[in-house]
């Protein structure tokens, strides 16, 4: 069966950055997505269109087709007293309200006595993503999966 819209695809993959560092991997057949529903980044989804079970491919995804370019305007200095009591250290992450009321994750990059610098770029923004992918299985999506726009697990663990 060929990968196209409205198919559920099972993948094994390894994701590395340009330095060869492993960012993420799934090699036990547990990763599934619904093709054509923007469940995965566009650069990878496009490369998988037309593939079939057993196919292996290497895909290099530019930031524009991945998590976007880094945007320096998403780095902000915030008064220390806007944060909870206790230690704040670089690398910590917080949920914050974005300008349009959307919830975003911000990462602390610098801390001084009276201010905290936070970066709301996606951690993988600006990173070239290199995928080694093996297509494990392709099946038609169920009517319910299509309605929801995502895959439901074999045990129906998805709660509604
Ligand atoms: Zn659902």
CSV table of N, CA and C and ligand atoms in Angstrom, one decimal:
chain,number,residue,atom,x,y,z
A,1,UNK,N,0.8,-1.2,0.0
A,1,UNK,CA,0.0,0.0,0.0
A,1,UNK,C,0.9,1.2,0.0
A,2,UNK,N,0.5,2.2,-0.8
A,2,UNK,CA,1.3,3.4,-1.0
A,2,UNK,C,0.9,4.5,0.0
A,3,UNK,N,1.9,5.2,0.5
A,3,UNK,CA,1.6,6.3,1.4
A,3,UNK,C,1.0,7.5,0.6
A,4,UNK,N,-0.2,7.9,1.1
A,4,UNK,CA,-0.9,9.0,0.5
A,4,UNK,C,-1.9,9.5,1.6
A,5,UNK,N,-2.6,10.6,1.3
A,5,UNK,CA,-3.5,11.1,2.3
A,5,UNK,C,-4.5,10.1,2.8
A,6,UNK,N,-4.8,10.2,4.0
A,6,UNK,CA,-5.8,9.3,4.6
A,6,UNK,C,-5.3,7.9,4.9
A,7,UNK,N,-3.9,7.8,4.9
A,7,UNK,CA,-3.3,6.5,5.3
A,7,UNK,C,-2.6,6.7,6.7
A,8,UNK,N,-2.7,5.6,7.5
A,8,UNK,CA,-1.9,5.6,8.7
A,8,UNK,C,-0.6,4.9,8.5
A,9,UNK,N,0.5,5.6,8.8
A,9,UNK,CA,1.9,5.1,8.5
A,9,UNK,C,2.6,4.8,9.8
A,10,UNK,N,3.2,3.7,9.9
A,10,UNK,CA,4.1,3.3,11.0
A,10,UNK,C,5.5,3.5,10.5
A,11,UNK,N,6.3,4.2,11.3
A,11,UNK,CA,7.7,4.4,10.9
A,11,UNK,C,8.7,4.0,12.0
A,12,UNK,N,9.9,3.6,11.6
A,12,UNK,CA,11.0,3.6,12.5
A,12,UNK,C,11.9,4.7,12.0
A,13,UNK,N,12.4,5.5,12.9
A,13,UNK,CA,13.3,6.6,12.4
A,13,UNK,C,14.3,7.0,13.5
A,14,UNK,N,15.4,7.6,12.9
A,14,UNK,CA,16.4,8.2,13.8
A,14,UNK,C,16.6,9.6,13.3
A,15,UNK,N,16.5,10.6,14.2
A,15,UNK,CA,16.6,12.0,13.8
A,15,UNK,C,17.9,12.5,14.4
A,16,UNK,N,18.8,13.1,13.6
A,16,UNK,CA,20.1,13.7,14.1
A,16,UNK,C,20.2,15.1,13.5
A,17,UNK,N,21.0,15.9,14.3
A,17,UNK,CA,21.3,17.3,13.7
A,17,UNK,C,22.5,17.2,12.9
A,18,UNK,N,23.0,18.4,12.4
A,18,UNK,CA,24.2,18.4,11.5
A,18,UNK,C,25.5,17.9,12.2
A,19,UNK,N,25.5,17.9,13.5
A,19,UNK,CA,26.7,17.4,14.2
A,19,UNK,C,26.6,15.9,14.5
A,20,UNK,N,25.5,15.3,14.0
A,20,UNK,CA,25.4,13.9,14.2
A,20,UNK,C,24.8,13.5,15.6
A,21,UNK,N,24.4,14.5,16.3
A,21,UNK,CA,23.8,14.2,17.6
A,21,UNK,C,22.4,13.7,17.4
A,22,UNK,N,22.1,12.6,18.1
A,22,UNK,CA,20.7,12.0,18.0
A,22,UNK,C,19.7,12.9,18.8
A,23,UNK,N,18.7,13.4,18.1
A,23,UNK,CA,17.7,14.3,18.8
A,23,UNK,C,16.6,13.4,19.2
A,24,UNK,N,16.2,12.4,18.4
A,24,UNK,CA,15.0,11.7,18.8
A,24,UNK,C,15.1,10.4,17.9
A,25,UNK,N,14.5,9.3,18.5
A,25,UNK,CA,14.4,8.1,17.6
A,25,UNK,C,13.3,7.2,18.1
A,26,UNK,N,12.8,6.4,17.2
A,26,UNK,CA,11.8,5.4,17.5
A,26,UNK,C,12.1,4.2,16.6
A,27,UNK,N,12.4,3.1,17.2
A,27,UNK,CA,12.8,2.0,16.4
A,27,UNK,C,12.1,0.7,16.7
A,28,UNK,N,11.0,0.9,17.4
A,28,UNK,CA,10.2,-0.3,17.8
A,28,UNK,C,8.8,-0.4,17.2
A,29,UNK,N,8.6,0.4,16.1
A,29,UNK,CA,7.4,0.3,15.4
A,29,UNK,C,6.2,1.0,16.2
A,30,UNK,N,6.6,1.8,17.2
A,30,UNK,CA,5.5,2.4,18.0
A,30,UNK,C,5.1,3.8,17.5
A,31,UNK,N,5.8,4.3,16.5
A,31,UNK,CA,5.5,5.7,16.0
A,31,UNK,C,4.6,5.6,14.8
A,32,UNK,N,3.4,6.2,14.9
A,32,UNK,CA,2.4,6.2,13.8
A,32,UNK,C,1.9,7.6,13.6
A,33,UNK,N,1.6,7.9,12.4
A,33,UNK,CA,0.9,9.2,12.1
A,33,UNK,C,-0.1,9.1,11.0
A,34,UNK,N,-0.9,10.1,10.9
A,34,UNK,CA,-1.9,10.1,9.8
A,34,UNK,C,-1.4,11.0,8.7
A,35,UNK,N,-1.2,10.4,7.5
A,35,UNK,CA,-0.6,11.2,6.4
A,35,UNK,C,-1.6,12.2,5.9
A,36,UNK,N,-1.1,13.4,5.6
A,36,UNK,CA,-1.9,14.5,5.1
A,36,UNK,C,-2.6,15.3,6.1
A,37,UNK,N,-2.4,15.0,7.4
A,37,UNK,CA,-3.1,15.7,8.5
A,37,UNK,C,-2.2,16.6,9.3
A,38,UNK,N,-1.0,16.9,8.7
A,38,UNK,CA,0.0,17.8,9.4
A,38,UNK,C,0.3,17.3,10.8
A,39,UNK,N,0.4,16.0,11.0
A,39,UNK,CA,0.8,15.4,12.3
A,39,UNK,C,2.3,15.5,12.4
A,40,UNK,N,3.0,15.5,11.3
A,40,UNK,CA,4.5,15.6,11.3
A,40,UNK,C,4.9,16.8,10.5
A,41,UNK,N,6.2,17.1,10.6
A,41,UNK,CA,6.7,18.3,9.9
A,41,UNK,C,6.6,18.1,8.4
A,42,UNK,N,6.3,19.2,7.6
A,42,UNK,CA,6.0,19.1,6.2
A,42,UNK,C,7.1,18.5,5.4
A,43,UNK,N,8.4,18.8,5.7
A,43,UNK,CA,9.5,18.3,4.9
A,43,UNK,C,9.6,16.7,4.9
A,44,UNK,N,9.2,16.2,6.1
A,44,UNK,CA,9.3,14.7,6.2
A,44,UNK,C,8.0,14.1,5.6
A,45,UNK,N,6.9,14.7,5.8
A,45,UNK,CA,5.6,14.2,5.2
A,45,UNK,C,5.7,14.1,3.7
A,46,UNK,N,6.2,15.2,3.1
A,46,UNK,CA,6.3,15.3,1.6
A,46,UNK,C,7.2,14.2,1.1
A,47,UNK,N,8.3,13.9,1.8
A,47,UNK,CA,9.3,13.0,1.3
A,47,UNK,C,8.7,11.5,1.4
A,48,UNK,N,7.8,11.3,2.3
A,48,UNK,CA,7.2,10.0,2.4
A,48,UNK,C,6.1,9.7,1.5
A,49,UNK,N,5.5,10.7,0.8
A,49,UNK,CA,4.4,10.5,-0.1
A,49,UNK,C,4.9,9.6,-1.2
A,50,UNK,N,4.1,8.5,-1.5
A,50,UNK,CA,4.4,7.6,-2.5
A,50,UNK,C,5.3,6.4,-2.1
A,51,UNK,N,5.8,6.4,-0.9
A,51,UNK,CA,6.6,5.3,-0.4
A,51,UNK,C,5.7,4.1,0.0
A,52,UNK,N,6.3,2.9,0.2
A,52,UNK,CA,5.5,1.8,0.6
A,52,UNK,C,6.3,1.1,1.8
A,53,UNK,N,5.6,0.2,2.4
A,53,UNK,CA,6.2,-0.6,3.6
A,53,UNK,C,7.5,-1.2,3.1
A,54,UNK,N,8.5,-1.1,3.9
A,54,UNK,CA,9.8,-1.7,3.6
A,54,UNK,C,10.8,-0.7,3.0
A,55,UNK,N,10.3,0.4,2.5
A,55,UNK,CA,11.1,1.4,1.9
A,55,UNK,C,12.0,2.1,3.0
A,56,UNK,N,13.2,2.4,2.7
A,56,UNK,CA,14.1,3.1,3.6
A,56,UNK,C,14.5,4.4,2.9
A,57,UNK,N,14.6,5.5,3.7
A,57,UNK,CA,15.0,6.7,3.0
A,57,UNK,C,15.7,7.6,4.0
A,58,UNK,N,16.6,8.4,3.5
A,58,UNK,CA,17.3,9.5,4.2
A,58,UNK,C,16.7,10.8,3.8
A,59,UNK,N,16.3,11.6,4.7
A,59,UNK,CA,15.6,12.9,4.4
A,59,UNK,C,16.3,14.0,5.2
A,60,UNK,N,16.8,15.0,4.5
A,60,UNK,CA,17.3,16.2,5.1
A,60,UNK,C,16.3,17.3,5.0
A,61,UNK,N,15.9,17.8,6.2
A,61,UNK,CA,14.8,18.8,6.2
A,61,UNK,C,15.4,20.1,6.6
A,62,UNK,N,15.3,21.2,5.8
A,62,UNK,CA,15.7,22.5,6.1
A,62,UNK,C,14.8,23.1,7.2
A,63,UNK,N,15.3,24.0,8.0
A,63,UNK,CA,14.4,24.6,9.0
A,63,UNK,C,13.1,25.1,8.5
A,64,UNK,N,13.0,25.7,7.3
A,64,UNK,CA,11.8,26.2,6.8
A,64,UNK,C,10.7,25.1,6.6
A,65,UNK,N,11.2,23.9,6.4
A,65,UNK,CA,10.2,22.8,6.2
A,65,UNK,C,10.2,22.0,7.5
A,66,UNK,N,10.8,22.4,8.5
A,66,UNK,CA,10.8,21.7,9.8
A,66,UNK,C,10.1,22.6,10.9
A,67,UNK,N,10.9,23.1,11.8
A,67,UNK,CA,10.4,23.9,12.9
A,67,UNK,C,10.6,25.4,12.7
A,68,UNK,N,10.9,25.8,11.5
A,68,UNK,CA,11.1,27.2,11.2
A,68,UNK,C,12.4,27.7,11.5
A,69,UNK,N,12.7,28.9,11.1
A,69,UNK,CA,14.0,29.6,11.4
A,69,UNK,C,13.9,30.2,12.8
A,70,UNK,N,15.1,30.4,13.4
A,70,UNK,CA,15.1,31.1,14.7
A,70,UNK,C,14.7,32.5,14.5
A,71,UNK,N,13.9,33.1,15.4
A,71,UNK,CA,13.5,34.4,15.3
A,71,UNK,C,13.9,35.2,16.6
A,72,UNK,N,14.9,36.1,16.4
A,72,UNK,CA,15.5,36.8,17.6
A,72,UNK,C,14.4,37.6,18.3
A,73,UNK,N,13.3,38.0,17.6
A,73,UNK,CA,12.3,38.8,18.3
A,73,UNK,C,11.5,37.9,19.3
A,74,UNK,N,11.8,36.6,19.3
A,74,UNK,CA,11.1,35.7,20.3
A,74,UNK,C,12.0,35.5,21.5
A,75,UNK,N,13.1,36.3,21.6
A,75,UNK,CA,13.9,36.3,22.8
A,75,UNK,C,13.5,37.6,23.6
A,76,UNK,N,13.2,37.4,24.9
A,76,UNK,CA,12.8,38.6,25.7
A,76,UNK,C,13.3,38.5,27.1
A,77,UNK,N,13.5,39.7,27.6
A,77,UNK,CA,14.0,39.9,29.0
A,77,UNK,C,12.8,40.2,29.9
A,78,UNK,N,12.6,39.4,30.9
A,78,UNK,CA,11.4,39.5,31.8
A,78,UNK,C,11.8,39.8,33.2
A,79,UNK,N,11.1,40.7,33.9
A,79,UNK,CA,11.5,40.9,35.3
A,79,UNK,C,11.5,39.6,36.1
A,80,UNK,N,12.5,39.5,37.0
A,80,UNK,CA,12.6,38.3,37.8
A,80,UNK,C,11.3,38.0,38.6
A,81,UNK,N,10.7,39.1,39.1
A,81,UNK,CA,9.5,38.9,40.0
A,81,UNK,C,8.3,38.4,39.2
A,82,UNK,N,8.3,38.2,37.9
A,82,UNK,CA,7.2,37.6,37.2
A,82,UNK,C,7.3,36.1,37.2
A,83,UNK,N,8.4,35.6,37.8
A,83,UNK,CA,8.6,34.1,37.9
A,83,UNK,C,8.4,33.7,39.3
A,84,UNK,N,8.0,32.4,39.5
A,84,UNK,CA,7.8,31.9,40.8
A,84,UNK,C,9.1,32.0,41.7
A,85,UNK,N,8.9,32.0,43.0
A,85,UNK,CA,10.0,31.9,43.9
A,85,UNK,C,10.8,30.6,43.6
A,86,UNK,N,12.1,30.7,44.1
A,86,UNK,CA,12.9,29.5,43.9
A,86,UNK,C,13.9,29.7,42.8
A,87,UNK,N,14.8,28.7,42.6
A,87,UNK,CA,15.8,28.9,41.7
A,87,UNK,C,15.3,28.9,40.2
A,88,UNK,N,15.9,29.8,39.5
A,88,UNK,CA,15.6,29.9,38.0
A,88,UNK,C,17.0,29.7,37.4
A,89,UNK,N,17.1,28.7,36.5
A,89,UNK,CA,18.4,28.5,35.9
A,89,UNK,C,18.3,28.3,34.4
A,90,UNK,N,19.3,28.6,33.6
A,90,UNK,CA,19.3,28.4,32.2
A,90,UNK,C,18.9,27.0,31.8
A,91,UNK,N,18.1,26.8,30.8
A,91,UNK,CA,17.6,25.5,30.4
A,91,UNK,C,16.3,25.1,31.0
A,92,UNK,N,15.8,25.8,32.0
A,92,UNK,CA,14.5,25.5,32.6
A,92,UNK,C,13.4,26.0,31.6
A,93,UNK,N,12.3,25.3,31.6
A,93,UNK,CA,11.2,25.7,30.7
A,93,UNK,C,10.0,26.0,31.4
A,94,UNK,N,9.2,27.0,30.9
A,94,UNK,CA,8.0,27.4,31.5
A,94,UNK,C,6.9,27.6,30.4
A,95,UNK,N,5.7,27.4,30.8
A,95,UNK,CA,4.6,27.8,29.9
A,95,UNK,C,4.3,29.3,30.0
A,96,UNK,N,4.1,29.9,28.9
A,96,UNK,CA,3.8,31.3,28.9
A,96,UNK,C,2.7,31.6,27.9
A,97,UNK,N,2.0,32.7,28.2
A,97,UNK,CA,1.0,33.2,27.2
A,97,UNK,C,1.6,34.0,26.1
A,98,UNK,N,1.4,33.6,24.9
A,98,UNK,CA,1.9,34.3,23.7
A,98,UNK,C,1.1,35.6,23.5
A,99,UNK,N,1.5,36.4,22.5
A,99,UNK,CA,0.9,37.7,22.2
A,99,UNK,C,-0.6,37.5,21.7
A,100,UNK,N,-0.9,36.3,21.1
A,100,UNK,CA,-2.3,36.1,20.7
A,100,UNK,C,-3.0,35.2,21.6
A,101,UNK,N,-2.5,35.1,22.9
A,101,UNK,CA,-3.2,34.3,23.9
A,101,UNK,C,-2.9,32.8,23.8
A,102,UNK,N,-2.0,32.4,22.9
A,102,UNK,CA,-1.7,31.0,22.7
A,102,UNK,C,-0.7,30.6,23.8
A,103,UNK,N,-0.7,29.4,24.2
A,103,UNK,CA,0.2,28.9,25.2
A,103,UNK,C,1.5,28.4,24.5
A,104,UNK,N,2.7,29.0,24.9
A,104,UNK,CA,3.9,28.5,24.3
A,104,UNK,C,4.9,28.1,25.4
A,105,UNK,N,5.9,27.3,25.0
A,105,UNK,CA,6.9,26.9,26.0
A,105,UNK,C,8.1,27.9,25.8
A,106,UNK,N,8.6,28.4,26.8
A,106,UNK,CA,9.7,29.3,26.8
A,106,UNK,C,10.9,28.6,27.5
A,107,UNK,N,12.1,28.8,27.0
A,107,UNK,CA,13.3,28.3,27.6
A,107,UNK,C,14.1,29.4,28.2
A,108,UNK,N,14.5,29.3,29.5
A,108,UNK,CA,15.4,30.3,30.1
A,108,UNK,C,16.8,30.2,29.5
A,109,UNK,N,17.3,31.3,29.1
A,109,UNK,CA,18.7,31.3,28.5
A,109,UNK,C,19.7,32.0,29.4
A,110,UNK,N,19.2,33.0,30.2
A,110,UNK,CA,20.1,33.8,31.0
A,110,UNK,C,19.4,34.3,32.2
A,111,UNK,N,20.0,34.3,33.4
A,111,UNK,CA,19.4,34.8,34.6
A,111,UNK,C,20.3,35.8,35.3
A,112,UNK,N,19.8,37.0,35.6
A,112,UNK,CA,20.5,37.9,36.5
A,112,UNK,C,19.7,38.2,37.7
A,113,UNK,N,20.2,39.1,38.6
A,113,UNK,CA,19.5,39.3,39.9
A,113,UNK,C,18.1,39.8,39.7
A,114,UNK,N,17.9,40.6,38.6
A,114,UNK,CA,16.5,41.2,38.5
A,114,UNK,C,15.8,40.9,37.1
A,115,UNK,N,16.5,40.1,36.3
A,115,UNK,CA,15.8,39.8,35.0
A,115,UNK,C,16.1,38.3,34.6
A,116,UNK,N,15.2,37.8,33.8
A,116,UNK,CA,15.3,36.5,33.3
A,116,UNK,C,15.2,36.6,31.7
A,117,UNK,N,16.1,36.1,31.0
A,117,UNK,CA,16.0,36.1,29.5
A,117,UNK,C,15.4,34.8,29.1
A,118,UNK,N,14.3,34.9,28.3
A,118,UNK,CA,13.6,33.6,27.9
A,118,UNK,C,13.5,33.6,26.3
A,119,UNK,N,13.5,32.4,25.8
A,119,UNK,CA,13.5,32.3,24.3
A,119,UNK,C,12.3,31.4,24.0
A,120,UNK,N,11.4,31.9,23.2
A,120,UNK,CA,10.2,31.1,22.9
A,120,UNK,C,10.3,30.5,21.5
A,121,UNK,N,11.5,30.5,20.9
A,121,UNK,CA,11.7,29.7,19.7
A,121,UNK,C,11.5,28.2,20.0
A,122,UNK,N,11.0,27.4,19.1
A,122,UNK,CA,11.0,26.0,19.2
A,122,UNK,C,12.4,25.5,19.4
A,123,UNK,N,12.7,24.6,20.3
A,123,UNK,CA,14.1,24.1,20.5
A,123,UNK,C,14.7,23.7,19.2
A,124,UNK,N,14.0,23.2,18.3
A,124,UNK,CA,14.6,22.7,17.0
A,124,UNK,C,14.4,23.8,15.9
A,125,UNK,N,14.0,25.0,16.2
A,125,UNK,CA,14.0,26.0,15.2
A,125,UNK,C,15.4,26.3,14.7
A,126,UNK,N,15.6,26.5,13.4
A,126,UNK,CA,16.9,26.8,12.9
A,126,UNK,C,17.8,25.6,12.7
A,127,UNK,N,17.3,24.4,13.1
A,127,UNK,CA,18.2,23.2,13.1
A,127,UNK,C,17.8,22.4,11.8
A,128,UNK,N,18.9,22.0,11.1
A,128,UNK,CA,18.7,21.1,9.9
A,128,UNK,C,18.4,19.7,10.5
A,129,UNK,N,17.3,19.1,10.1
A,129,UNK,CA,16.9,17.8,10.6
A,129,UNK,C,17.2,16.7,9.6
A,130,UNK,N,18.0,15.7,10.1
A,130,UNK,CA,18.4,14.6,9.2
A,130,UNK,C,17.7,13.3,9.7
A,131,UNK,N,16.8,12.8,8.9
A,131,UNK,CA,16.0,11.6,9.3
A,131,UNK,C,16.5,10.4,8.5
A,132,UNK,N,16.7,9.3,9.3
A,132,UNK,CA,16.9,8.0,8.6
A,132,UNK,C,15.6,7.3,8.9
A,133,UNK,N,14.8,6.9,7.9
A,133,UNK,CA,13.5,6.5,8.1
A,133,UNK,C,13.3,5.1,7.4
A,134,UNK,N,12.6,4.2,8.1
A,134,UNK,CA,12.1,3.0,7.5
A,134,UNK,C,10.6,2.9,7.6
A,135,UNK,N,9.9,2.7,6.5
A,135,UNK,CA,8.5,2.6,6.5
A,135,UNK,C,8.1,1.1,7.0
A,136,UNK,N,7.5,1.0,8.1
A,136,UNK,CA,7.1,-0.3,8.7
A,136,UNK,C,5.8,-0.8,8.2
A,137,UNK,N,4.8,0.1,8.1
A,137,UNK,CA,3.5,-0.4,7.8
A,137,UNK,C,2.7,0.8,7.2
A,138,UNK,N,1.8,0.5,6.3
A,138,UNK,CA,0.8,1.5,5.8
A,138,UNK,C,-0.5,0.9,5.8
A,139,UNK,N,-1.5,1.5,6.4
A,139,UNK,CA,-2.9,1.0,6.4
A,139,UNK,C,-3.9,2.2,6.2
A,140,UNK,N,-5.1,1.9,5.7
A,140,UNK,CA,-6.1,2.9,5.6
A,140,UNK,C,-6.5,3.4,7.0
A,141,UNK,N,-6.7,4.7,7.1
A,141,UNK,CA,-7.2,5.3,8.4
A,141,UNK,C,-8.7,4.9,8.5
A,142,UNK,N,-9.1,4.8,9.8
A,142,UNK,CA,-10.6,4.5,10.0
A,142,UNK,C,-11.3,5.8,9.9
A,143,UNK,N,-12.6,5.7,9.7
A,143,UNK,CA,-13.5,6.9,9.6
A,143,UNK,C,-13.3,7.8,10.8
A,144,UNK,N,-13.2,7.2,12.0
A,144,UNK,CA,-13.0,8.0,13.2
A,144,UNK,C,-11.7,8.7,13.2
A,145,UNK,N,-10.6,8.0,12.8
A,145,UNK,CA,-9.3,8.7,12.7
A,145,UNK,C,-9.3,9.9,11.8
A,146,UNK,N,-10.0,9.7,10.7
A,146,UNK,CA,-10.1,10.8,9.7
A,146,UNK,C,-10.8,12.0,10.3
A,147,UNK,N,-11.9,11.7,11.0
A,147,UNK,CA,-12.7,12.7,11.6
A,147,UNK,C,-11.9,13.5,12.6
A,148,UNK,N,-11.1,12.8,13.4
A,148,UNK,CA,-10.3,13.4,14.5
A,148,UNK,C,-9.0,14.0,14.0
A,149,UNK,N,-8.5,13.5,12.8
A,149,UNK,CA,-7.2,14.1,12.3
A,149,UNK,C,-6.0,13.5,13.0
A,150,UNK,N,-6.1,12.3,13.6
A,150,UNK,CA,-5.0,11.7,14.2
A,150,UNK,C,-5.2,10.2,14.4
A,151,UNK,N,-4.1,9.5,14.7
A,151,UNK,CA,-4.2,8.0,14.8
A,151,UNK,C,-4.7,7.6,16.2
A,152,UNK,N,-5.5,6.6,16.2
A,152,UNK,CA,-6.0,5.9,17.4
A,152,UNK,C,-5.2,4.6,17.6
A,153,UNK,N,-4.8,4.4,18.8
A,153,UNK,CA,-4.0,3.2,19.1
A,153,UNK,C,-4.7,1.9,19.0
A,154,UNK,N,-4.0,0.8,18.9
A,154,UNK,CA,-4.6,-0.5,18.8
A,154,UNK,C,-5.5,-0.9,20.0
A,155,UNK,N,-5.2,-0.4,21.2
A,155,UNK,CA,-6.0,-0.7,22.4
A,155,UNK,C,-7.1,0.4,22.6
A,156,UNK,N,-7.2,1.3,21.6
A,156,UNK,CA,-8.2,2.3,21.8
A,156,UNK,C,-7.9,3.1,23.0
A,157,UNK,N,-6.6,3.4,23.3
A,157,UNK,CA,-6.1,4.0,24.5
A,157,UNK,C,-6.5,5.5,24.5
A,158,UNK,N,-6.9,6.0,23.3
A,158,UNK,CA,-7.2,7.4,23.1
A,158,UNK,C,-8.6,7.7,23.7
A,159,UNK,N,-8.6,8.6,24.7
A,159,UNK,CA,-9.8,8.8,25.4
A,159,UNK,C,-10.6,10.0,24.8
A,160,UNK,N,-11.9,9.8,24.8
A,160,UNK,CA,-12.8,10.9,24.3
A,160,UNK,C,-13.9,11.1,25.2
B,1,LIG,ZN1,-9.2,10.9,18.4
